[in-house]
Structure formats: structure tokens, C-alpha cells
CSV table of C-alpha atoms and ligand atoms in Angstrom, one decimal:
chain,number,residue,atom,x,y,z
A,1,UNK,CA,-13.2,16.5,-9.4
A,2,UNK,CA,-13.6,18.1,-13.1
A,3,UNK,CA,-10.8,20.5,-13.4
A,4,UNK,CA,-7.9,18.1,-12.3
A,5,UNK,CA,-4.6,19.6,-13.1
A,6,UNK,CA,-1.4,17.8,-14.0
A,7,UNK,CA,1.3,17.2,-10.9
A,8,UNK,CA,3.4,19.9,-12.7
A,9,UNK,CA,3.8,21.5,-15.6
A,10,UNK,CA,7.2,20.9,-16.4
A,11,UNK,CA,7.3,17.1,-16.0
A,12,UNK,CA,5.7,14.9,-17.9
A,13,UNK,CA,4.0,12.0,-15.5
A,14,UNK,CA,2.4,10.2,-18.6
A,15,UNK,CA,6.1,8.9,-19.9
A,16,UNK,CA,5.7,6.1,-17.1
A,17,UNK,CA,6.7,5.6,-14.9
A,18,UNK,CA,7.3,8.8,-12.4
A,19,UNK,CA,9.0,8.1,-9.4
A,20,UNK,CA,9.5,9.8,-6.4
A,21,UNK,CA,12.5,8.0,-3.8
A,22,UNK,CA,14.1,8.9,-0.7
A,23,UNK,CA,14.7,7.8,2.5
A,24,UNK,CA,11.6,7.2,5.3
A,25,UNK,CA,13.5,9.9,6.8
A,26,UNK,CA,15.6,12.6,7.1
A,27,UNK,CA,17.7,11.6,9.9
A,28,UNK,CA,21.0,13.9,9.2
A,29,UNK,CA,22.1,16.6,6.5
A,30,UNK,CA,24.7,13.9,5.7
A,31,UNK,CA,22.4,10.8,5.0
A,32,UNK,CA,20.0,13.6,3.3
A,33,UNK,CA,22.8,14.7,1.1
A,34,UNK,CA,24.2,11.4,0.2
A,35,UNK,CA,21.4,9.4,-0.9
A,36,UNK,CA,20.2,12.6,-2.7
A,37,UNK,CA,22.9,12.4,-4.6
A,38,UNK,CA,23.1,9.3,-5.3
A,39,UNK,CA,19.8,9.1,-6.2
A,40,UNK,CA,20.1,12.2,-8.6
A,41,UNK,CA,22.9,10.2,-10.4
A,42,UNK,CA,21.0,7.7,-11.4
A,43,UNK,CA,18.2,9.9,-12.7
A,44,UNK,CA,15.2,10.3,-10.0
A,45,UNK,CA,14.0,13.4,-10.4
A,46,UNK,CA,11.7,14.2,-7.1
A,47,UNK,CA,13.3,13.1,-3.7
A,48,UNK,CA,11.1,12.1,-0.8
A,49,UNK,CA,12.1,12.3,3.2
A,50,UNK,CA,9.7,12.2,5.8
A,51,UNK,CA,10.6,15.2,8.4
A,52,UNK,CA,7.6,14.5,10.7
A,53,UNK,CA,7.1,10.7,11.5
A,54,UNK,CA,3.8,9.4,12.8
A,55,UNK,CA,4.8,6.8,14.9
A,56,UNK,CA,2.6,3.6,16.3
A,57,UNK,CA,3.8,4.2,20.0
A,58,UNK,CA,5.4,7.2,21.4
A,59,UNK,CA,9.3,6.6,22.5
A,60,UNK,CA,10.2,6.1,18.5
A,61,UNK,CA,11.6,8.0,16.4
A,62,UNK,CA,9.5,11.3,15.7
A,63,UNK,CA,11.1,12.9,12.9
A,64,UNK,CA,13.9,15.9,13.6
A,65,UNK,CA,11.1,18.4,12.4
A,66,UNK,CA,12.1,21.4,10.9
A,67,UNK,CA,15.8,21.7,11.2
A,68,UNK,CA,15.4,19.0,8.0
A,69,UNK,CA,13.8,21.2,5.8
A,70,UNK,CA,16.8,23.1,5.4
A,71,UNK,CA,18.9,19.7,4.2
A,72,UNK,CA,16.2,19.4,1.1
A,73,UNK,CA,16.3,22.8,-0.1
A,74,UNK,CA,19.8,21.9,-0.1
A,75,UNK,CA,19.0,18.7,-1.6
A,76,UNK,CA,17.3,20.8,-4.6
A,77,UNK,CA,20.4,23.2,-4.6
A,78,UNK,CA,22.7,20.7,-4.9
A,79,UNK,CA,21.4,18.4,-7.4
A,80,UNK,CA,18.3,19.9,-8.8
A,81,UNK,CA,15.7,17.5,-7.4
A,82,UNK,CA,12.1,18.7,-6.6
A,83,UNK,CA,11.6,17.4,-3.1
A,84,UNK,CA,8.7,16.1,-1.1
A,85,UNK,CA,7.5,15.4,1.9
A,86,UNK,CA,4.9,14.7,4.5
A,87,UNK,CA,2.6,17.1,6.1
A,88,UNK,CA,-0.5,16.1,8.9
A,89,UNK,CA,-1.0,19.4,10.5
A,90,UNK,CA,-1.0,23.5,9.4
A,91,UNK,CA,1.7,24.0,11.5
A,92,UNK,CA,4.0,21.6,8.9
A,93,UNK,CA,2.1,23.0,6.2
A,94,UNK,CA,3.2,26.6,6.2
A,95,UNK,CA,6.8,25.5,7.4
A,96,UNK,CA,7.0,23.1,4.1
A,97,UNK,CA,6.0,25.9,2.3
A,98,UNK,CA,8.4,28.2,3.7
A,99,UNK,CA,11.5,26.3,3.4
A,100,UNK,CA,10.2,25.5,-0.6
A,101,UNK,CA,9.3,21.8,-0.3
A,102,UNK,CA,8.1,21.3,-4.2
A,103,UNK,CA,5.5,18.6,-3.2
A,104,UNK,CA,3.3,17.3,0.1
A,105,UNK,CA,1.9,14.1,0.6
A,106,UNK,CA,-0.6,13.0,2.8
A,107,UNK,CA,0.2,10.1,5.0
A,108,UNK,CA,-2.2,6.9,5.7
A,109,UNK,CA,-3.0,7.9,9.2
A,110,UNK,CA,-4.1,11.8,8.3
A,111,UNK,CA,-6.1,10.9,5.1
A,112,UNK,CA,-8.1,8.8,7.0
A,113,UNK,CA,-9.0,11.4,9.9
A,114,UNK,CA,-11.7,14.3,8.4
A,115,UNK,CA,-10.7,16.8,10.7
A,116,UNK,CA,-7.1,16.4,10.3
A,117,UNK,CA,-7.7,16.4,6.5
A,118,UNK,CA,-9.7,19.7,6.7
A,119,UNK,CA,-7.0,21.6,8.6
A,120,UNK,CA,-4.3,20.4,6.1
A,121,UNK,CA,-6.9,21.5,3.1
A,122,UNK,CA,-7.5,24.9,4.6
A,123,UNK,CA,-3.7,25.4,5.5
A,124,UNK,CA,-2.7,24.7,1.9
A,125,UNK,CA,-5.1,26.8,0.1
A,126,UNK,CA,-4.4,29.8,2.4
A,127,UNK,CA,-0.9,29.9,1.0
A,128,UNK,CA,-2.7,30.2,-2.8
A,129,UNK,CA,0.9,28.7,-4.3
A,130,UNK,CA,-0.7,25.8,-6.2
A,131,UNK,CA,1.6,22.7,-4.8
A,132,UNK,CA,0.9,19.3,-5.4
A,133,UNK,CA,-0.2,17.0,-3.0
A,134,UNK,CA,-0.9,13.5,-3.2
A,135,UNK,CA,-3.0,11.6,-0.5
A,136,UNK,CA,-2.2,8.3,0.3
A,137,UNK,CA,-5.0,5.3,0.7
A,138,UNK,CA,-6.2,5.9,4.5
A,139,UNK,CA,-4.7,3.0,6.5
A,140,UNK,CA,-8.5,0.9,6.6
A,141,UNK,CA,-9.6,-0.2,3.1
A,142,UNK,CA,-12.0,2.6,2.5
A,143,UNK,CA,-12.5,3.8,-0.9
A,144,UNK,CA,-15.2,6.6,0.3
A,145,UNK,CA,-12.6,7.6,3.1
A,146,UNK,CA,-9.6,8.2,0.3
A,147,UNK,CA,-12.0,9.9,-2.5
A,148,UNK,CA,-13.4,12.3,0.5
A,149,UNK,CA,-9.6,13.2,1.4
A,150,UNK,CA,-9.2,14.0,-2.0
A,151,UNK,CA,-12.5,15.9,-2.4
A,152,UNK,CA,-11.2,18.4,1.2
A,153,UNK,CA,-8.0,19.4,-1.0
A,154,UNK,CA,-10.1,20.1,-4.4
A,155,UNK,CA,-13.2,21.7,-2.5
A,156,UNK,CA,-10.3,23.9,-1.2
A,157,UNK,CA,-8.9,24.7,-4.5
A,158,UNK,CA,-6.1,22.3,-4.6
A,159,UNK,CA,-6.4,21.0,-8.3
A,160,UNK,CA,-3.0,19.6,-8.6
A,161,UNK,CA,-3.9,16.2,-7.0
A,162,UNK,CA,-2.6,12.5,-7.3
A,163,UNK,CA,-3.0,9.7,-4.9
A,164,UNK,CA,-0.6,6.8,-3.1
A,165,UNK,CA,-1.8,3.7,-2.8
A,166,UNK,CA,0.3,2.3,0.0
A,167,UNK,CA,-1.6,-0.6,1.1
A,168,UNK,CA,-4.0,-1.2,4.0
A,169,UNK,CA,-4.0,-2.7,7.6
A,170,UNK,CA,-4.8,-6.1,8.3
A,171,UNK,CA,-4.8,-7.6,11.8
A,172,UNK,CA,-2.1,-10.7,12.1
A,173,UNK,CA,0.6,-11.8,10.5
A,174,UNK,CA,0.3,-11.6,6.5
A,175,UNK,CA,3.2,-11.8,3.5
A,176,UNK,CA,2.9,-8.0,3.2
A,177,UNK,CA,2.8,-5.5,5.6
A,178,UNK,CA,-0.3,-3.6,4.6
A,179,UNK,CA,-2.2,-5.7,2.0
A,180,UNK,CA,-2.6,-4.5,-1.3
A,181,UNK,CA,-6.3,-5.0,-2.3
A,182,UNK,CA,-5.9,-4.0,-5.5
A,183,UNK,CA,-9.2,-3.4,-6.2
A,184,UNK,CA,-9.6,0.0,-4.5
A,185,UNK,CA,-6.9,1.9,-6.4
A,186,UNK,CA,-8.4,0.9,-9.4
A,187,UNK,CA,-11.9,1.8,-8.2
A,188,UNK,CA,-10.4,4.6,-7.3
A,189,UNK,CA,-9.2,5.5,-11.0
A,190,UNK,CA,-12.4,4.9,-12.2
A,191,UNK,CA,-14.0,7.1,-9.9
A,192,UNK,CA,-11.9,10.1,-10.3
A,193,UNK,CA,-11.0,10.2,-14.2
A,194,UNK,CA,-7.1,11.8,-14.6
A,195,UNK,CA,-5.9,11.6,-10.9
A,196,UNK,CA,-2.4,10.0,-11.4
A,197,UNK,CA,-2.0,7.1,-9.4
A,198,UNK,CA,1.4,6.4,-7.7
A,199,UNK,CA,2.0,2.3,-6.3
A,200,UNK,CA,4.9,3.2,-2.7
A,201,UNK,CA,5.6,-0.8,-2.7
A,202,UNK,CA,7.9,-0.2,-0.1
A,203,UNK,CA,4.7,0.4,2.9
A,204,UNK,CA,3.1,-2.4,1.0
A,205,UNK,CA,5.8,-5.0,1.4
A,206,UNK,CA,7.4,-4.0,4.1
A,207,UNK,CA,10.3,-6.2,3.2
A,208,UNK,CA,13.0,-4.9,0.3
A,209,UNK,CA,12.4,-8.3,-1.2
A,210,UNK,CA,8.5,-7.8,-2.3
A,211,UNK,CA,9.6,-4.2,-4.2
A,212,UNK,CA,10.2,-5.7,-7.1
A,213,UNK,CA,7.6,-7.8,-7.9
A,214,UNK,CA,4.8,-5.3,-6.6
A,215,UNK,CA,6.2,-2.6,-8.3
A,216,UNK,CA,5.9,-4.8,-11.5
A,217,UNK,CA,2.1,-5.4,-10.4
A,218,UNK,CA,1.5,-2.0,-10.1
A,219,UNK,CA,2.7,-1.6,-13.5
A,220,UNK,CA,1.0,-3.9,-14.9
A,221,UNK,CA,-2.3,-2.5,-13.7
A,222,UNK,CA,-1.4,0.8,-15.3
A,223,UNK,CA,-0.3,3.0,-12.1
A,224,UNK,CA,1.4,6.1,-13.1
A,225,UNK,CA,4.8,5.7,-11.1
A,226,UNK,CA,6.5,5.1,-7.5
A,227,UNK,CA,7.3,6.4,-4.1
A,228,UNK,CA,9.8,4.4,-3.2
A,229,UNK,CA,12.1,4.1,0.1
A,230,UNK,CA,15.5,4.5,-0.6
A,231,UNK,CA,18.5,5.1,2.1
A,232,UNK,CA,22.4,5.2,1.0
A,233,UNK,CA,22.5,3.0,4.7
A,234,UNK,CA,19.2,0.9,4.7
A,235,UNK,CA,20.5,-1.4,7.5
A,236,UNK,CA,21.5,1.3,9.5
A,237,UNK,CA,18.1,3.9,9.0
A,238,UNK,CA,16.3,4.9,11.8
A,239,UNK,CA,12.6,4.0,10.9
A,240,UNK,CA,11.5,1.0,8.3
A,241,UNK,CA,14.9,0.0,7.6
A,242,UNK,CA,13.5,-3.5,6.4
A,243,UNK,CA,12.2,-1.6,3.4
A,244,UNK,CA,14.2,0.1,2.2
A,245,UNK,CA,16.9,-0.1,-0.6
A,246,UNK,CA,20.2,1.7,-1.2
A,247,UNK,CA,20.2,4.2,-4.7
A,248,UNK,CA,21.9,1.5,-6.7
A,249,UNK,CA,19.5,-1.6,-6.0
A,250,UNK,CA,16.6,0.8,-6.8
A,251,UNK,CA,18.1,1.2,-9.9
A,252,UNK,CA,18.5,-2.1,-10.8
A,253,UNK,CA,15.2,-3.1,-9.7
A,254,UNK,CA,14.1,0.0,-12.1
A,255,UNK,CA,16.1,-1.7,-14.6
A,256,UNK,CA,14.1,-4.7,-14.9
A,257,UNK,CA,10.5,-3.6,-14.7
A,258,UNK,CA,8.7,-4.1,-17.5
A,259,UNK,CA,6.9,-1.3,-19.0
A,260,UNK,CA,3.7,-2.5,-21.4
A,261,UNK,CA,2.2,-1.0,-24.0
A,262,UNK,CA,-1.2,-0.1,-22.5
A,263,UNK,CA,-2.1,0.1,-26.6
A,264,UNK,CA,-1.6,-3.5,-27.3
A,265,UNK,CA,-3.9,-5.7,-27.5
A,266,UNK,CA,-2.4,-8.3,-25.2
A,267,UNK,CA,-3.1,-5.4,-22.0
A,268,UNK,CA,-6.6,-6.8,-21.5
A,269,UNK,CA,-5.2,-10.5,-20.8
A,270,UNK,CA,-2.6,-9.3,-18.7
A,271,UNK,CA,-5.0,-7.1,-16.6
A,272,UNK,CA,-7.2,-10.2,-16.5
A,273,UNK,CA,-4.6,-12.7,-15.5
A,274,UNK,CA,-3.5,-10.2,-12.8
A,275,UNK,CA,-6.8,-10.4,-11.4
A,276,UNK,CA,-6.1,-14.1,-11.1
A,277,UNK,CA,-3.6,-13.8,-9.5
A,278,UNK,CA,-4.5,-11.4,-6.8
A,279,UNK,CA,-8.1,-13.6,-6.2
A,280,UNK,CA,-6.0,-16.4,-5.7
A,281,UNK,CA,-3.5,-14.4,-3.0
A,282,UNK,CA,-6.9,-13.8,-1.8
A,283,UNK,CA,-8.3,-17.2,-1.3
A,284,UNK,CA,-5.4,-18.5,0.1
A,285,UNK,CA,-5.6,-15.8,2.5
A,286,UNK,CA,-9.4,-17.1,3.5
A,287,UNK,CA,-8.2,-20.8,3.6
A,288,UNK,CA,-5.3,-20.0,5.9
A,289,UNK,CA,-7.8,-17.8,7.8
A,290,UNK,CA,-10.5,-20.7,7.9
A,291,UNK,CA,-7.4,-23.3,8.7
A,292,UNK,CA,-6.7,-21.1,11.7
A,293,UNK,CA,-10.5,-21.1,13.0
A,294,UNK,CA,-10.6,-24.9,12.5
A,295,UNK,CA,-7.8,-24.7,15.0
A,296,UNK,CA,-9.0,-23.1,17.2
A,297,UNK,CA,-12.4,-25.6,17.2
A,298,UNK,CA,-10.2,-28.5,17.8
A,299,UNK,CA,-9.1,-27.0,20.8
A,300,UNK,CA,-12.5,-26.4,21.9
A,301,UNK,CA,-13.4,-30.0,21.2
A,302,UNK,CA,-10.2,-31.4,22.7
A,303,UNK,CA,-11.0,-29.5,26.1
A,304,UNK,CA,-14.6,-31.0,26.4
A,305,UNK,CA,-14.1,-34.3,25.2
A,306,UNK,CA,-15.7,-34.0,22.2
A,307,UNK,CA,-15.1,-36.0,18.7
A,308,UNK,CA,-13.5,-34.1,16.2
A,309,UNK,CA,-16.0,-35.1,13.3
A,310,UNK,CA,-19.3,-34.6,14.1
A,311,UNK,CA,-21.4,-36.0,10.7
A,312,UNK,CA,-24.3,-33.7,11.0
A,313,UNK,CA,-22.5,-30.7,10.9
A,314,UNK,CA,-20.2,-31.9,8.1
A,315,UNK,CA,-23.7,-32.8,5.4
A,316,UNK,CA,-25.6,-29.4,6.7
A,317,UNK,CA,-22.3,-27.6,5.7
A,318,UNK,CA,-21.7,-29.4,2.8
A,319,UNK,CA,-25.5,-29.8,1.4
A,320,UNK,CA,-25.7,-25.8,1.9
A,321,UNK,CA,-22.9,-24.9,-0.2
A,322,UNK,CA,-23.6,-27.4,-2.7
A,323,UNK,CA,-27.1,-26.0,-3.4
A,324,UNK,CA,-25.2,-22.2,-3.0
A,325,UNK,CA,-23.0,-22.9,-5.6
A,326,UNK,CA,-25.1,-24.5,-7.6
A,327,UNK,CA,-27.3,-21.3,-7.6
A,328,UNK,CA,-24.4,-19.1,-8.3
A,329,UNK,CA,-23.6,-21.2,-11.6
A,330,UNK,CA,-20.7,-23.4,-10.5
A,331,UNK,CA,-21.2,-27.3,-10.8
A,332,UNK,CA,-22.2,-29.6,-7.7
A,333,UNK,CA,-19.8,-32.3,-8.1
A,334,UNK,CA,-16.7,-29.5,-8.2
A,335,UNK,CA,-18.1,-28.2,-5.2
A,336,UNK,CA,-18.1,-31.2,-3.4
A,337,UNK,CA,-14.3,-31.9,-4.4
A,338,UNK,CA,-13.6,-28.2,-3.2
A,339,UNK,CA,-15.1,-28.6,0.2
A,340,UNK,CA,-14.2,-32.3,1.1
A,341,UNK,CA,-11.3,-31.6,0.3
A,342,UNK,CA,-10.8,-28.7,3.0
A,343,UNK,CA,-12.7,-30.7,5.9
A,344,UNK,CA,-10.1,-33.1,5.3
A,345,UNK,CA,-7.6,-31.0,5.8
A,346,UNK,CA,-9.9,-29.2,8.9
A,347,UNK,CA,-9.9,-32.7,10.5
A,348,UNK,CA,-6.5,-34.0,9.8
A,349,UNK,CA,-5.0,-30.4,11.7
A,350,UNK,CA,-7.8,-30.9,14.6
A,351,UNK,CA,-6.8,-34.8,14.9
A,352,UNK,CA,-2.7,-33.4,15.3
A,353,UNK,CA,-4.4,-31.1,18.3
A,354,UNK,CA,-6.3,-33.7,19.7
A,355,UNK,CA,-2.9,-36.1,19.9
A,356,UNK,CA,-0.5,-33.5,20.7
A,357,UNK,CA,0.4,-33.7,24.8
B,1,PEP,C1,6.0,7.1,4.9
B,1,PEP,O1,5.8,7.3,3.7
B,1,PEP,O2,7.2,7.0,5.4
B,1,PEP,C2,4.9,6.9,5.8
B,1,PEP,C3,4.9,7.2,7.1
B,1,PEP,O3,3.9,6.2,5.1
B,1,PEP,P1,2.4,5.8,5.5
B,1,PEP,O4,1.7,7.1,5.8
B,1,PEP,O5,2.0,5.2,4.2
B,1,PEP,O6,2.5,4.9,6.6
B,2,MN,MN1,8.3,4.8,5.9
């Protein structure tokens, strides 16, 4: 992807950040109107609204379709907002186009479907009107996935290209909603040199809490901006209302990001320190994961009458990682510390199934 043109011409996406908000979704002409507004006021300069919803299970809330795309070209009458929003077929292409939507996005369950991808690629460059479109991360965690998504719209002669990252699914209960591995946006900008990055911590999070601080991650890791969800009544919205935050709260939270100087010297500690800190999420991910298995062993054991500490097991386990870690350059003794201290922990939650009633 050689010939990558900028998002637009008139706006300038390297003064970071650039940030697109709006509500999950148009819902009425009067929730459009007042949140663009409100928005507008305090200086956000592309609105989003989703018109078509993809929805988990049928029975939610679909989207009211076209009748919407009349509310955001008012929305760009009224207070001079470019507006976005979300297409997955050619039917929503051309009527996007047709009602002057400024921008499309791609959402997490089209990107990660070829054909669907194709058809949205081909519908595009058929109207020859060189709109922007970003692609957001495909819902699995798969890098080649995204980057082919991306390659559809450019092999179709969509240059004006940037990508969401919006998080990816993980089975079971987690902090966030769809985790962040934070790894494959920034493969992802080293793959594909100038392709603006945009962080949507709000499909991340999935809690109004978490914006803030992932919004700061991103940030910090040098993405290019925002798509945030924003609704003048977030309690009240009719899809991801736990997410979303009214126009003046997303301006406060704005308010306190820190923007740093990618020139000073300092960046490459940060970005390194950042990296501890997301390996650490992800280890105590993988301990809560391995706590959980243990569990479930101590079940096992407690339904056939077995002992929870069986000493074989424990030395084979423990000799084999020693020696592994000693290979990989890490020392024996810490090692040892690591892993007695988690069988400890193994044993004293299988000993609380064992007694339980
Ligand atoms: C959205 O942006 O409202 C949306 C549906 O997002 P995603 O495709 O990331 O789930
Ligand atoms: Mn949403």
C-alpha cells in the first residue's frame, strides 16, 4: 500500500489527536441533532452514528436504516461537522454516498468476512468519489485478516485509508470487553508505513470508566486519534449504553490526556514501560486462566477420591520448567520461587473445593 493518501485534505490528522465521536446510533433526528451539537460546541470536528447495527442475536436493535442519513446531512448543515458512519453491504454503500456521508468505516464483523469486504471495496470504487474509509481490527486477533481488508479497498483504488483498532473477542468474562492486544495495531503500523491509526476505547472497554485510561494508552503508543461513543442521554441509548459518555464528559476526559512529544527522548522509555505494563495485564490474564483450570482439577480429584497433591506430577512440572527457563536465559532458583509459589496457590484453591459441602 505505496500511494497511501491522507484521510482528507483539508484536515490536518498529524496535530494529534483526531477524533471522530458520536453516538452508537442514530436512534432519532432529535438525539442526532442534540449530541451533534453538543459535540460541535466543544470542538469535534467529524461526528460518527451507526445507521445499520450488526447485532449479536436478531430481536435487537437493528439500526433505523436510511431514514437516518437524512438527520446527518442535517448534522453537517447545522453545525458543519463531517459525518461518518458504518457500511457492511453495497446496498449501504451507495445510499451513504447518496445522502453525502463524508466518511465510512468498516465494522469488526465485515472486515473480518473476505466476501463481504470485496463487495464493500467494489461498491466504493464504482462511485469513483474518493471517500475515506477506515477498517476496523476484524473481531479475532488477526493481523493478516485486517491488512487483507485494507489491501480489498486499495486493490480497488481506495487510497484514502486508516484503520480502527477496536479490540478483539475473547471467550469469558475479562476487564475489557474486547481485549486490546496491543501488539497487533502496532504490527500493523509497521506493516503498512502512513496508514493513520485511530484507538475507539469505547468497543474496547466497554464500560465509560476504562475510556480514559485506554485512550491515554493509545496515546502513548503514538495512535493518531479517537472514535469515541458519545450520546447527549447515555443511560437512556438504545445499543452500548454502558459505553458511552455524554459531550461534556468526553470533553473533560479530552482535557486530561496527555499528549507527548513523540521527539523527546523520554518516548522510548515510555513505549517500553507500556509494554510492561500490557505483558503484565497479560500474565495475570494467564494466571487467572491457569487458577481457573486448577479448579476445575480439584473438582475432578474431589469426585474420584483422589489427593489433591500428587508429588510426581508436581517435580516432573517443576524439573521441566526449571531446565526451560534455564535454557531461555532466566535463573533456576527464580524459577523455582515463580512456580512454587503458584502450586501453592493451585493447591490451597483445590484444598477450599475439596472441603466445601
Ligand atoms: C460501532 O462502532 O458501533 C460498532 C458496531 O463497532 P464494532 O464493529 O467495533 O463492533
Ligand atoms: Mn457501538
Amino acid at each position: 500500500m505505496k500511494d497511501l493518501k491522507p484521510l482528507f485534505d483539508n484536515i490536518d490528522i498529524t496535530r494529534r489527536p483526531m477524533v471522530i465521536a458520536g453516538p452508537c446510533s442514530a436512534e432519532t433526528e432529535q438525539q442526532v441533532l442534540d449530541t451533534a451539537m453538543a459535540l460541535a460546541a466543544n470542538g469535534v470536528k467529524i461526528f460518527r452514528a451507526g445507521v445499520w447495527k450488526p447485532r449479536t442475536k436478531p430481536g435487537g436493535f437493528e439500526g433505523v436504516g436510511v431514514e437516518a442519513l437524512a438527520w446527518l446531512r442535517r448534522v453537517k448543515e447545522t453545525t458543519g461537522m463531517l459525518v461518518a458512519t458504518e457500511v457492511a453491504t453495497k446496498a449501504h454503500v451507495d445510499a451513504a454516498i447518496d445522502h453525502g456521508i463524508d466518511l465510512l468505516w468498516i465494522g469488526a464483523r465485515t472486515s473480518a468476512n473476505p466476501f463481504a469486504m470485496q463487495e464493500v471495496a467494489d461498491a466504493i470504487a464504482a462511485r469513483d468519489c474518493d471517500i475515506p474509509v477506515l477498517v476496523k481490527n476484524p473481531v479475532n486477533p488477526d493481523l493478516e485478516l485486517w491488512i487483507g481488508a485494507l489491501e480489498r479497498l486499495y486493490n480497488a483504488g481506495i487510497h484514502r485509508l486508516g484503520a480502527i483498532h477496536r479490540g478483539f473477542s475473547a471467550y469469558g468474562k475479562h476487564l475489557y470487553r474486547n481485549m486490546p492486544q496491543w501488539h497487533i495495531p502496532i504490527e500493523l503500523r509497521r506493516r503498512v508505513a502512513n496508514l493513520p491509526v485511530l484507538n475507539d476505547p469505547s468497543h474496547i472497554g466497554g464500560k465509560r470508566e476504562l475510556i480514559a485510561s485506554i485512550s491515554q494508552q493509545a496515546l502513548d503508543m503514538g495512535f493518531d486519534g479517537f472514535i469515541i461513543e458519545s450520546h447527549c442521554d447515555p443511560d437512556q441509548a438504545w445499543s452500548d449504553k454502558g459505553q458511552q459518555v455524554t459531550p461534556e464528559v468526553l470533553d473533560f476526559i479530552l482535557s486530561t490526556l496527555v499528549i507527548r512529544d513523540s521527539t523527546s527522548t523520554t518516548e522510548s522509555l515510555q513505549q517500553l514501560r507500556k509494554q510492561i505494563d500490557n505483558l503484565d495485564n497479560e500474565l495475570l490474564e494467564i494466571l487467572n486462566k491457569r487458577m481457573r483450570v486448577a479448579c476445575e482439577i480439584g473438582q475432578y480429584k474431589k469426585e474420584h477420591r483422589m489427593p489433591v497433591v500428587q508429588a510426581g506430577r508436581y517435580d516432573d512440572l517443576m524439573s521441566l520448567r526449571v531446565k526451560q527457563a534455564q535454557e531461555m536465559g532466566m535463573s533456576p532458583d527464580f524459577m523455582r520461587k515463580v512456580l512454587s509459589a503458584i502450586h501453592e496457590e493451585s493447591v490451597r484453591r483445590q484444598l477450599e473445593i475439596l472441603n466445601r459441602l
